[in-house]
Coordinates of C-alpha atoms and ligand atoms in Angstrom, one line a residue:
M19 CA 0.0 0.0 0.0
T20 CA 1.2 3.5 -0.8
P21 CA 1.3 5.5 2.5
H22 CA -0.9 8.5 2.4
R23 CA 1.4 11.5 2.4
P24 CA 0.5 15.2 2.6
W25 CA 0.9 17.2 -0.6
W26 CA 3.9 19.0 0.7
Q27 CA 5.8 15.7 0.8
T28 CA 4.8 14.4 -2.6
E29 CA 4.7 17.6 -4.7
I30 CA 7.4 19.8 -6.2
V31 CA 7.6 23.4 -5.0
Y32 CA 8.6 26.1 -7.5
Q33 CA 10.0 29.4 -6.1
I34 CA 9.0 32.6 -7.9
Y35 CA 10.8 35.9 -7.3
P36 CA 7.8 38.0 -8.2
R37 CA 9.7 41.1 -9.4
S38 CA 11.3 39.0 -12.1
F39 CA 8.7 36.5 -13.3
Q40 CA 6.3 38.4 -15.6
D41 CA 5.4 42.0 -15.9
S42 CA 1.8 42.7 -17.0
N43 CA 1.6 46.5 -16.8
G44 CA 4.7 47.7 -18.5
D45 CA 6.6 49.1 -15.5
G46 CA 9.5 46.7 -15.8
I47 CA 8.6 44.9 -12.5
G48 CA 6.9 41.5 -12.4
D49 CA 3.5 41.3 -10.8
L50 CA 0.6 39.0 -9.8
P51 CA -1.4 39.3 -13.0
G52 CA 1.8 38.4 -14.8
I53 CA 2.2 35.3 -12.7
I54 CA -1.5 34.4 -13.3
S55 CA -0.8 34.6 -17.1
R56 CA 2.1 32.1 -16.7
L57 CA 0.3 29.5 -14.6
D58 CA -0.1 27.3 -17.7
H59 CA 3.7 27.0 -18.0
L60 CA 3.8 25.8 -14.4
Q61 CA 1.0 23.4 -14.7
D62 CA 2.6 22.0 -17.8
L63 CA 5.9 21.6 -15.9
G64 CA 4.0 19.6 -13.3
I65 CA 4.8 21.5 -10.1
G66 CA 2.4 21.3 -7.2
A67 CA 3.1 24.5 -5.3
I68 CA 4.5 28.0 -5.8
W69 CA 6.5 29.7 -3.1
L70 CA 6.2 33.5 -3.7
S71 CA 9.0 35.6 -2.4
P72 CA 7.5 38.6 -0.6
I73 CA 4.6 40.5 -2.3
Y74 CA 3.7 42.8 0.6
P75 CA 3.9 46.6 0.7
S76 CA 7.5 47.5 1.3
P77 CA 9.8 50.4 0.7
M78 CA 12.1 47.8 -1.0
Y79 CA 15.3 48.5 0.8
D80 CA 15.7 44.7 0.8
F81 CA 13.3 44.0 -2.1
G82 CA 10.3 43.0 0.0
Y83 CA 12.1 41.4 2.9
D84 CA 11.4 44.7 4.7
V85 CA 7.6 44.6 5.1
S86 CA 5.6 47.7 5.9
N87 CA 2.2 45.9 6.0
Y88 CA 1.8 42.2 6.6
T89 CA -1.8 41.9 5.4
D90 CA -1.8 43.7 2.1
I91 CA -0.2 43.5 -1.4
G92 CA 2.5 45.9 -2.6
P93 CA 1.1 48.2 -5.3
E94 CA 3.9 47.2 -7.7
F95 CA 2.7 43.6 -7.5
G96 CA -1.0 44.3 -7.8
T97 CA -4.0 44.3 -5.5
M98 CA -5.6 42.0 -2.9
N99 CA -8.1 41.1 -5.6
D100 CA -5.3 40.1 -7.9
F101 CA -3.9 37.9 -5.1
K102 CA -7.3 36.2 -4.6
T103 CA -7.5 35.6 -8.3
L104 CA -4.0 34.1 -8.3
L105 CA -5.0 31.8 -5.4
A106 CA -8.2 30.7 -7.2
E107 CA -6.5 30.2 -10.5
A108 CA -3.6 28.3 -9.0
H109 CA -5.9 26.1 -6.9
R110 CA -8.0 25.4 -10.0
R111 CA -4.9 23.9 -11.5
N112 CA -4.1 22.0 -8.3
I113 CA -1.2 24.3 -7.5
R114 CA -0.8 25.5 -3.9
I115 CA 0.4 28.9 -2.9
I116 CA 3.1 29.4 -0.2
L117 CA 3.8 32.9 1.1
D118 CA 7.1 34.2 2.4
L119 CA 6.6 35.4 5.9
I120 CA 9.3 37.7 7.3
L121 CA 8.7 37.7 11.1
N122 CA 12.2 38.5 12.4
H123 CA 12.0 42.1 11.4
T124 CA 9.7 44.6 9.8
S125 CA 10.5 47.7 7.7
H126 CA 11.4 50.8 9.6
Q127 CA 8.3 52.2 7.8
H128 CA 5.9 49.7 9.3
P129 CA 3.3 51.6 11.5
W130 CA 4.4 49.4 14.5
F131 CA 7.9 50.7 14.3
K132 CA 6.8 54.3 13.6
E133 CA 4.8 54.1 16.8
A134 CA 7.5 52.3 18.8
S135 CA 10.0 54.9 17.8
S136 CA 7.7 57.9 18.6
S137 CA 8.5 57.9 22.3
K138 CA 9.9 55.7 25.0
D139 CA 6.6 55.2 26.6
N140 CA 4.7 54.3 23.5
P141 CA 2.6 51.1 24.1
K142 CA 4.4 49.4 21.2
R143 CA 7.9 50.4 22.3
N144 CA 8.7 46.9 23.4
W145 CA 7.6 45.4 20.2
Y146 CA 11.1 46.1 19.0
I147 CA 14.5 45.7 20.7
W148 CA 15.7 48.9 22.3
H149 CA 18.8 49.4 24.5
N150 CA 20.7 52.1 26.1
G151 CA 24.3 52.6 25.1
K152 CA 27.2 51.2 27.1
P153 CA 27.2 52.2 30.8
G154 CA 29.4 55.3 31.1
A155 CA 29.7 55.7 27.3
S156 CA 26.1 56.1 26.3
S157 CA 26.9 56.9 22.7
K158 CA 28.5 53.5 22.3
P159 CA 26.3 50.5 21.2
P160 CA 25.3 48.2 24.1
N161 CA 27.4 45.3 22.7
N162 CA 29.6 44.2 19.8
W163 CA 26.9 42.5 17.6
Q164 CA 27.3 43.0 13.9
A165 CA 24.6 43.2 11.2
A166 CA 24.6 40.4 8.7
F167 CA 24.4 43.0 5.9
G168 CA 27.3 45.0 7.2
G169 CA 28.1 47.5 10.0
R170 CA 26.9 47.4 13.6
A171 CA 23.6 45.7 14.5
W172 CA 22.6 48.7 16.6
E173 CA 21.3 52.0 15.2
W174 CA 21.1 55.1 17.3
D175 CA 17.6 56.7 17.4
A176 CA 18.3 60.4 18.2
H177 CA 14.7 61.1 18.9
T178 CA 14.3 58.7 21.8
E179 CA 18.0 58.4 22.6
Q180 CA 18.3 54.7 22.6
F181 CA 19.7 52.1 20.1
Y182 CA 17.5 49.6 18.3
L183 CA 18.6 46.3 17.0
H184 CA 18.7 45.3 13.3
T185 CA 20.1 41.9 12.2
F186 CA 20.1 43.0 8.6
L187 CA 19.8 46.6 7.3
K188 CA 19.1 49.5 9.6
E189 CA 15.8 49.8 7.6
Q190 CA 14.9 46.4 9.0
P191 CA 14.5 46.7 12.8
D192 CA 14.2 43.3 14.6
V193 CA 10.9 42.7 16.4
N194 CA 10.9 41.6 20.0
W195 CA 9.6 38.1 20.1
R196 CA 9.8 38.1 23.9
N197 CA 6.8 40.5 23.9
F198 CA 3.5 38.8 24.2
E199 CA 1.5 41.5 22.3
L200 CA 3.9 41.3 19.4
Q201 CA 3.4 37.5 19.3
Q202 CA -0.3 38.0 19.2
A203 CA 0.0 40.4 16.4
M204 CA 2.1 37.9 14.4
W205 CA -0.5 35.1 15.1
D206 CA -3.1 37.4 13.7
V207 CA -1.0 37.8 10.5
I208 CA -0.7 34.0 10.2
H209 CA -4.5 33.5 10.7
F210 CA -5.2 36.2 8.2
W211 CA -3.5 34.4 5.3
L212 CA -4.6 30.9 6.4
D213 CA -8.2 32.1 6.5
L214 CA -7.8 33.5 3.0
G215 CA -6.8 30.1 1.8
V216 CA -3.0 30.1 1.4
D217 CA -1.4 26.7 1.7
G218 CA 1.6 27.4 3.7
F219 CA 4.5 29.7 4.6
R220 CA 8.2 29.9 3.9
L221 CA 9.5 31.5 7.1
D222 CA 12.4 33.8 6.8
V223 CA 15.5 33.4 9.1
V224 CA 13.6 31.7 11.9
N225 CA 16.8 31.1 13.9
W226 CA 17.2 34.8 14.6
F227 CA 13.8 35.3 16.3
I228 CA 15.0 35.3 19.9
K229 CA 18.2 37.0 21.2
D230 CA 20.1 36.6 24.4
R231 CA 18.2 38.2 27.3
H232 CA 21.5 39.7 28.6
F233 CA 22.8 40.8 25.3
R234 CA 26.2 39.3 25.9
D235 CA 29.0 40.2 23.5
S236 CA 29.7 37.7 20.7
P237 CA 33.1 36.1 21.1
C238 CA 35.4 37.0 18.2
R239 CA 37.9 34.4 17.1
R240 CA 37.5 33.6 13.5
W241 CA 38.6 35.1 10.3
G242 CA 36.3 36.2 7.5
L243 CA 35.6 38.9 4.9
R244 CA 33.2 40.9 7.1
P245 CA 33.3 41.6 10.8
Y246 CA 30.1 39.6 11.1
D247 CA 32.0 36.5 10.0
W248 CA 34.7 37.1 12.7
Q249 CA 32.1 36.5 15.4
Q250 CA 30.8 33.4 17.0
H251 CA 27.1 33.8 17.1
L252 CA 26.4 32.4 20.5
Y253 CA 23.9 35.0 21.6
D254 CA 22.4 36.8 18.6
R255 CA 20.7 33.7 17.1
N256 CA 19.7 30.0 17.8
Q257 CA 18.5 30.7 21.4
P258 CA 16.7 27.7 22.8
E259 CA 13.5 29.7 23.3
T260 CA 13.1 30.0 19.5
L261 CA 11.9 26.5 19.4
E262 CA 8.9 27.4 21.6
I263 CA 8.0 30.0 18.9
M264 CA 8.3 27.3 16.3
K265 CA 5.9 25.1 18.2
Q266 CA 3.4 27.9 18.6
I267 CA 3.4 28.6 14.9
R268 CA 3.0 24.8 14.3
A269 CA 0.0 24.7 16.6
I270 CA -1.7 27.5 14.6
V271 CA -1.0 26.1 11.2
D272 CA -2.0 22.6 12.4
E273 CA -5.5 24.0 13.1
Y274 CA -6.0 24.3 9.3
P275 CA -6.0 21.1 7.2
H276 CA -3.4 20.5 4.5
R277 CA -1.1 23.5 5.3
M278 CA 2.6 23.6 6.0
T279 CA 5.7 25.6 6.8
V280 CA 9.2 25.5 5.6
G281 CA 11.7 27.5 7.5
E282 CA 15.0 29.1 6.6
V283 CA 17.5 28.3 9.3
Y284 CA 20.6 30.4 8.4
T285 CA 24.0 28.8 9.1
E286 CA 27.3 29.7 7.6
P287 CA 28.3 27.8 4.5
P288 CA 28.7 24.9 4.0
G289 CA 25.9 24.5 6.5
D290 CA 25.1 22.8 9.7
P291 CA 22.4 20.2 9.1
E292 CA 22.5 19.0 12.8
L293 CA 21.5 22.4 13.9
V294 CA 18.9 22.9 11.2
A295 CA 17.3 19.6 12.1
T296 CA 16.6 20.8 15.6
Y297 CA 14.1 23.3 14.2
Y298 CA 11.8 20.4 13.3
A299 CA 11.4 20.0 17.1
D300 CA 10.7 16.3 16.7
G301 CA 7.7 17.0 14.5
K302 CA 6.3 19.7 16.7
G303 CA 8.1 22.6 15.1
L304 CA 8.7 23.4 11.4
Y305 CA 7.1 21.0 9.0
M306 CA 10.4 21.3 7.1
A307 CA 13.6 23.3 7.5
F308 CA 15.5 24.1 4.4
N309 CA 18.6 22.0 3.7
F310 CA 21.0 24.2 1.8
A311 CA 23.7 21.6 1.6
F312 CA 23.5 21.4 -2.2
L313 CA 24.1 25.1 -2.6
F314 CA 27.6 24.5 -1.3
C315 CA 28.5 21.1 -2.8
P316 CA 31.4 20.9 -5.2
W317 CA 30.7 19.0 -8.4
Q318 CA 31.6 15.6 -7.0
A319 CA 29.3 12.6 -6.6
A320 CA 30.7 11.9 -3.1
A321 CA 30.0 15.4 -1.9
F322 CA 26.3 15.2 -2.9
A323 CA 26.0 11.6 -1.6
E324 CA 27.4 12.6 1.8
A325 CA 25.0 15.6 2.1
V326 CA 22.1 13.3 1.3
D327 CA 23.1 10.5 3.7
R328 CA 23.7 12.9 6.5
W329 CA 20.3 14.7 6.1
D330 CA 18.3 11.5 5.5
A331 CA 19.9 9.9 8.6
L332 CA 19.4 13.0 10.8
L333 CA 15.7 13.2 10.0
G334 CA 15.0 9.5 10.1
S335 CA 11.7 8.2 8.9
N336 CA 9.4 10.5 10.9
L337 CA 10.7 13.9 9.7
W338 CA 10.6 15.0 6.1
P339 CA 13.6 16.2 4.1
N340 CA 13.9 18.6 1.3
Y341 CA 16.5 19.6 -1.3
T342 CA 17.2 22.7 -3.4
L343 CA 19.8 23.6 -5.9
S344 CA 19.3 27.4 -6.1
N345 CA 17.4 30.3 -4.6
H346 CA 17.3 34.1 -4.6
D347 CA 20.3 34.4 -2.3
Q348 CA 22.9 32.2 -3.9
P349 CA 24.4 32.0 -7.4
R350 CA 22.3 29.8 -9.7
A351 CA 23.3 26.1 -9.9
F352 CA 23.7 26.2 -13.6
S353 CA 26.5 28.8 -13.2
R354 CA 28.1 27.2 -10.2
Y355 CA 28.5 24.0 -12.0
A356 CA 29.1 25.4 -15.5
R357 CA 32.0 23.8 -17.4
G358 CA 32.0 24.8 -21.1
H359 CA 30.2 22.3 -23.3
D360 CA 29.5 20.0 -20.3
S361 CA 27.3 22.6 -18.6
L362 CA 24.0 21.4 -19.9
A363 CA 24.8 17.8 -19.2
R364 CA 25.7 18.7 -15.6
A365 CA 22.4 20.5 -15.2
R366 CA 20.6 17.3 -16.3
V367 CA 22.5 15.3 -13.7
A368 CA 21.7 17.9 -11.0
A369 CA 18.0 18.0 -11.9
A370 CA 17.8 14.2 -11.8
L371 CA 19.4 14.1 -8.3
L372 CA 17.0 16.8 -7.0
L373 CA 13.9 15.1 -8.5
T374 CA 14.6 11.5 -7.5
L375 CA 15.6 11.9 -3.8
R376 CA 13.4 11.3 -0.8
G377 CA 12.4 14.8 0.2
T378 CA 10.5 17.7 -1.3
P379 CA 12.3 19.3 -4.2
F380 CA 12.4 23.1 -4.4
V381 CA 13.0 24.4 -8.0
Y382 CA 14.0 28.0 -8.5
Y383 CA 12.4 29.9 -11.4
G384 CA 14.3 29.6 -14.6
E385 CA 16.3 26.5 -13.4
E386 CA 14.1 24.4 -15.7
I387 CA 15.5 26.2 -18.7
G388 CA 19.1 26.5 -17.5
M389 CA 19.1 30.2 -16.7
R390 CA 22.6 31.4 -15.7
N391 CA 23.5 34.1 -13.3
G392 CA 23.4 37.5 -14.9
R393 CA 26.3 39.9 -15.1
I394 CA 25.0 43.1 -13.7
P395 CA 26.9 46.3 -14.5
R396 CA 27.8 48.3 -11.4
N397 CA 25.4 51.2 -12.4
R398 CA 22.5 48.7 -12.5
L399 CA 23.1 47.0 -9.2
Q400 CA 20.0 46.9 -7.0
D401 CA 20.8 44.6 -4.1
P402 CA 22.0 46.5 -1.0
L403 CA 24.6 43.8 -0.5
G404 CA 26.1 44.2 -3.9
K405 CA 26.1 48.0 -3.5
R406 CA 27.9 47.7 -0.2
Y407 CA 30.4 45.0 -1.0
W408 CA 31.1 45.5 -4.7
P409 CA 33.6 44.4 -6.2
F410 CA 34.3 41.8 -3.5
H411 CA 30.8 40.5 -3.6
S412 CA 28.5 41.7 -6.4
G413 CA 25.4 40.9 -4.4
R414 CA 22.4 38.8 -5.3
D415 CA 21.1 40.5 -8.4
G416 CA 22.7 38.0 -10.7
E417 CA 20.3 35.2 -9.6
R418 CA 17.3 37.5 -9.8
T419 CA 17.3 38.5 -13.4
P420 CA 14.0 38.4 -15.5
M421 CA 12.6 35.0 -16.5
Q422 CA 13.4 34.2 -20.1
W423 CA 10.1 33.4 -21.9
D424 CA 10.9 33.8 -25.6
N425 CA 13.2 35.6 -27.9
S426 CA 11.2 38.8 -28.2
V427 CA 12.3 42.1 -26.7
H428 CA 13.2 41.8 -23.0
A429 CA 12.7 38.0 -23.3
G430 CA 8.9 38.4 -23.2
F431 CA 9.2 39.5 -19.5
S432 CA 8.1 43.1 -20.0
Q433 CA 7.4 45.7 -22.7
A434 CA 9.5 48.2 -20.7
E435 CA 13.1 48.2 -19.6
P436 CA 13.2 45.5 -16.8
W437 CA 14.3 46.5 -13.3
L438 CA 17.3 44.2 -13.8
P439 CA 18.9 43.5 -17.2
V440 CA 17.8 40.3 -19.0
N441 CA 20.6 37.8 -19.5
N442 CA 22.0 38.1 -23.0
D443 CA 21.7 34.4 -23.7
Y444 CA 17.9 34.8 -23.8
P445 CA 17.5 34.5 -27.6
S446 CA 18.5 30.8 -27.3
V447 CA 17.8 30.1 -23.6
N448 CA 14.1 30.6 -23.2
V449 CA 10.9 28.7 -22.6
A450 CA 9.4 29.0 -26.1
A451 CA 12.5 27.6 -27.8
Q452 CA 12.8 24.7 -25.3
Q453 CA 9.2 23.8 -25.7
Q454 CA 10.0 23.0 -29.4
E455 CA 13.1 20.9 -28.8
S456 CA 12.3 17.4 -27.6
D457 CA 15.6 17.0 -25.8
S458 CA 15.7 20.4 -24.1
L459 CA 16.4 20.9 -20.4
L460 CA 12.8 22.0 -20.0
N461 CA 11.5 18.7 -21.4
W462 CA 14.0 16.8 -19.2
Y463 CA 12.6 18.6 -16.1
R464 CA 9.1 17.7 -17.3
A465 CA 9.9 14.1 -17.8
L466 CA 11.6 13.8 -14.4
I467 CA 8.6 15.5 -12.7
Q468 CA 6.1 13.3 -14.5
L469 CA 8.1 10.2 -13.5
R470 CA 8.3 11.2 -9.9
Q471 CA 4.5 11.6 -9.9
N472 CA 3.8 8.3 -11.6
E473 CA 6.1 6.3 -9.5
P474 CA 5.1 6.4 -5.8
A475 CA 8.5 4.9 -4.8
L476 CA 10.1 8.1 -6.1
H477 CA 8.1 10.5 -4.0
S478 CA 7.2 8.3 -1.0
G479 CA 9.7 5.4 -0.9
S480 CA 12.7 4.9 1.3
Y481 CA 16.2 6.0 0.3
Q482 CA 19.2 3.8 0.4
R483 CA 22.6 4.6 -0.9
W484 CA 24.2 1.8 -2.9
W485 CA 27.6 3.2 -3.5
V486 CA 29.6 6.2 -4.7
K487 CA 32.6 5.3 -6.8
D488 CA 34.6 7.0 -9.6
N489 CA 32.3 10.0 -9.4
V490 CA 29.1 8.0 -9.9
F491 CA 26.4 8.1 -7.2
C492 CA 24.0 5.2 -7.2
F493 CA 21.0 4.9 -4.9
E494 CA 17.7 3.1 -4.6
R495 CA 14.2 4.2 -3.8
Q496 CA 11.9 1.5 -2.5
L497 CA 8.2 1.3 -1.7
N498 CA 6.8 -2.1 -0.9
D499 CA 7.7 -4.3 -3.9
D500 CA 8.7 -1.4 -6.1
R501 CA 12.4 -0.8 -6.4
I502 CA 13.9 2.0 -8.5
M503 CA 17.6 2.5 -9.0
I504 CA 19.1 5.8 -9.9
A505 CA 22.6 6.0 -11.2
L506 CA 24.2 9.5 -11.8
N507 CA 27.5 9.8 -13.5
F508 CA 29.0 13.1 -12.4
A509 CA 32.1 12.4 -14.6
P510 CA 32.5 13.3 -18.3
K511 CA 33.9 9.9 -19.0
E512 CA 32.2 6.5 -19.4
R513 CA 31.9 4.3 -16.3
N514 CA 30.9 0.7 -15.7
I515 CA 28.4 0.2 -12.9
P516 CA 27.7 -3.1 -11.2
L517 CA 24.0 -4.1 -10.8
P518 CA 22.6 -6.8 -8.4
Q519 CA 22.6 -10.1 -10.2
D520 CA 19.3 -11.4 -9.1
V521 CA 17.2 -8.6 -10.5
T522 CA 16.3 -7.5 -14.0
W523 CA 16.2 -3.8 -14.5
Q524 CA 14.2 -1.9 -17.0
T525 CA 15.0 1.7 -17.8
L526 CA 12.3 4.3 -17.0
L527 CA 14.3 7.3 -18.0
S528 CA 17.8 8.0 -19.1
T529 CA 19.7 10.7 -20.8
Q530 CA 21.2 8.3 -23.3
V531 CA 20.0 4.7 -22.9
A532 CA 16.6 4.0 -24.6
K533 CA 13.5 3.9 -22.5
H534 CA 12.1 0.4 -21.6
H535 CA 15.4 -1.1 -22.3
T536 CA 16.3 -4.2 -20.3
L537 CA 19.7 -3.8 -18.8
A538 CA 22.4 -6.5 -19.0
T539 CA 22.4 -8.6 -15.8
N540 CA 25.5 -7.7 -13.9
E541 CA 27.1 -4.7 -15.4
T542 CA 26.1 -1.6 -17.3
H543 CA 28.1 1.1 -19.1
L544 CA 27.2 4.6 -18.1
P545 CA 28.3 7.2 -20.7
G546 CA 29.7 10.5 -19.4
Y547 CA 27.2 12.5 -17.4
E548 CA 24.6 9.7 -17.9
V549 CA 21.5 9.6 -15.7
L550 CA 19.9 6.2 -15.6
I551 CA 16.7 5.5 -13.7
A552 CA 15.6 1.9 -13.9
K553 CA 12.9 -0.2 -12.2
A554 CA 13.3 -3.8 -10.9
L555 CA 11.2 -6.2 -12.9
S556 CA 11.8 -9.0 -10.5
K557 CA 12.1 -8.9 -6.7
G558 CA 15.7 -9.4 -5.9
L559 CA 16.7 -8.1 -2.5
N560 CA 20.5 -8.0 -2.8
H561 CA 22.3 -4.8 -3.1
V562 CA 25.6 -4.5 -4.8
D563 CA 28.9 -3.2 -3.6
P564 CA 31.3 -2.2 -6.3
S565 CA 34.3 -3.2 -4.3
T566 CA 33.3 -6.9 -4.3
Ligands
NOJ5 C1 16.7 35.8 4.1 C2 16.2 36.1 2.7 O1 16.2 34.9 1.9 C3 17.0 37.2 2.1 O2 16.7 37.4 0.8 C4 16.8 38.4 3.0 O3 17.6 39.5 2.5 C5 17.1 38.2 4.4 N1 16.6 36.9 4.9 C6 16.6 39.3 5.3 O4 15.2 39.1 5.4

């Protein structure tokens, strides 16, 4: 019997960065009617949910991650009616909508902060984190904490003569999660969207919610590019009380059937899955916490296999994993793994890995056509990080360039000059062109997604590594009597792979071997960058070890 799993375990989530997906009103900025007009592409691709990066009113210092009203839609994205239409149109196509909720901080222009900063005795004063300067040196910040986006984490407010805390930009003051009224206001926000019918939330930087009560200094003993990286973040994030907040959010979302959360737990590259896993709170916290391991894996079968084994083992059979190759904060996978003529073949291997593992796959817009990171000239930089750290770090604009729909002007994204330049490969790398080519990357993504949906073992089965050898990663997914083997050749050269001798394997999908081809009994050749997905026709139980 196939276990009944909730949709957020069996479906594929597609992340849209709304400013860059489709502009409908000719202002060069993507919007909700634009997304509605492109739902057919997403339905065709086979995804089951959309995660929308923020669409709330915002002064856009951090492109929507600075919210000035949690329960409305930013005018550049459309209206509340547009949102309701998007929800209805998506649901009609069996596509769920996940909103990005940014609950660690608001915009400095949020009415709560305006009130809180109006006077020391304002009733909302304690909704944010205020502190006097150092005793005896009141113009000095209370401690040494640094902002993740550069500079001190404390900003002096001349009007009320205290500092306020901001983990990111000074235009993003951190809220005070130790304040009961603030908590209630946040619960209202969550209820508002769930009542409207949204299917879940991606929760921004959850591990920053609670800070040390005593505001102790961060020990400094590491080396890094920014002062933030020199510090050990013992007191400004990952405080144990944060898990209580996760549990309270869970209790609210659990009141509504078929909803979910996926939380961003920030850790320094290459990641700390042990810490991230704690935010599941044994099934009482986040439904899923993002695993960013793939964002930092070098192109080596062993690196990916180790990341998968570690995450799968950490979560066990009760908690649900997830995987992602790209997002709006890191260079796109296509560019990270690009190697001349091999780039496309590598993208196919990466996609096959993402879409055959045990765990919800998150696909970043444009990944399905092989969009590369854009090169943004300095005078067109938008991201505050790029503006601050250029040329050492050119920021995140490169992974946020407009979606490439066709070869018309601005890649079909907008009639006007887009807010970020369109990548110059768009005449050949676009959706319309790839729809026509049977062996395009887009059609490869479609085929993989379809296969995942048709084979319950692929979305719901167990995961077992067979082996990693000579840059080939081979694993099995199993559900009851169904056994599916996935062999991924990360190398450009041909490899021989051993197969269990007591089983006959038939190919389901492959980059080079024909479909429904029965594989030779004990050994198979994998051409360079080959992806081979095959199903057991008979029920052998033995696994194979290439060293024997
Ligand atoms: C994480 C988000 O993914 C990133 O884009 C944003 O800048 C920070 N959180 C601050 O909200």
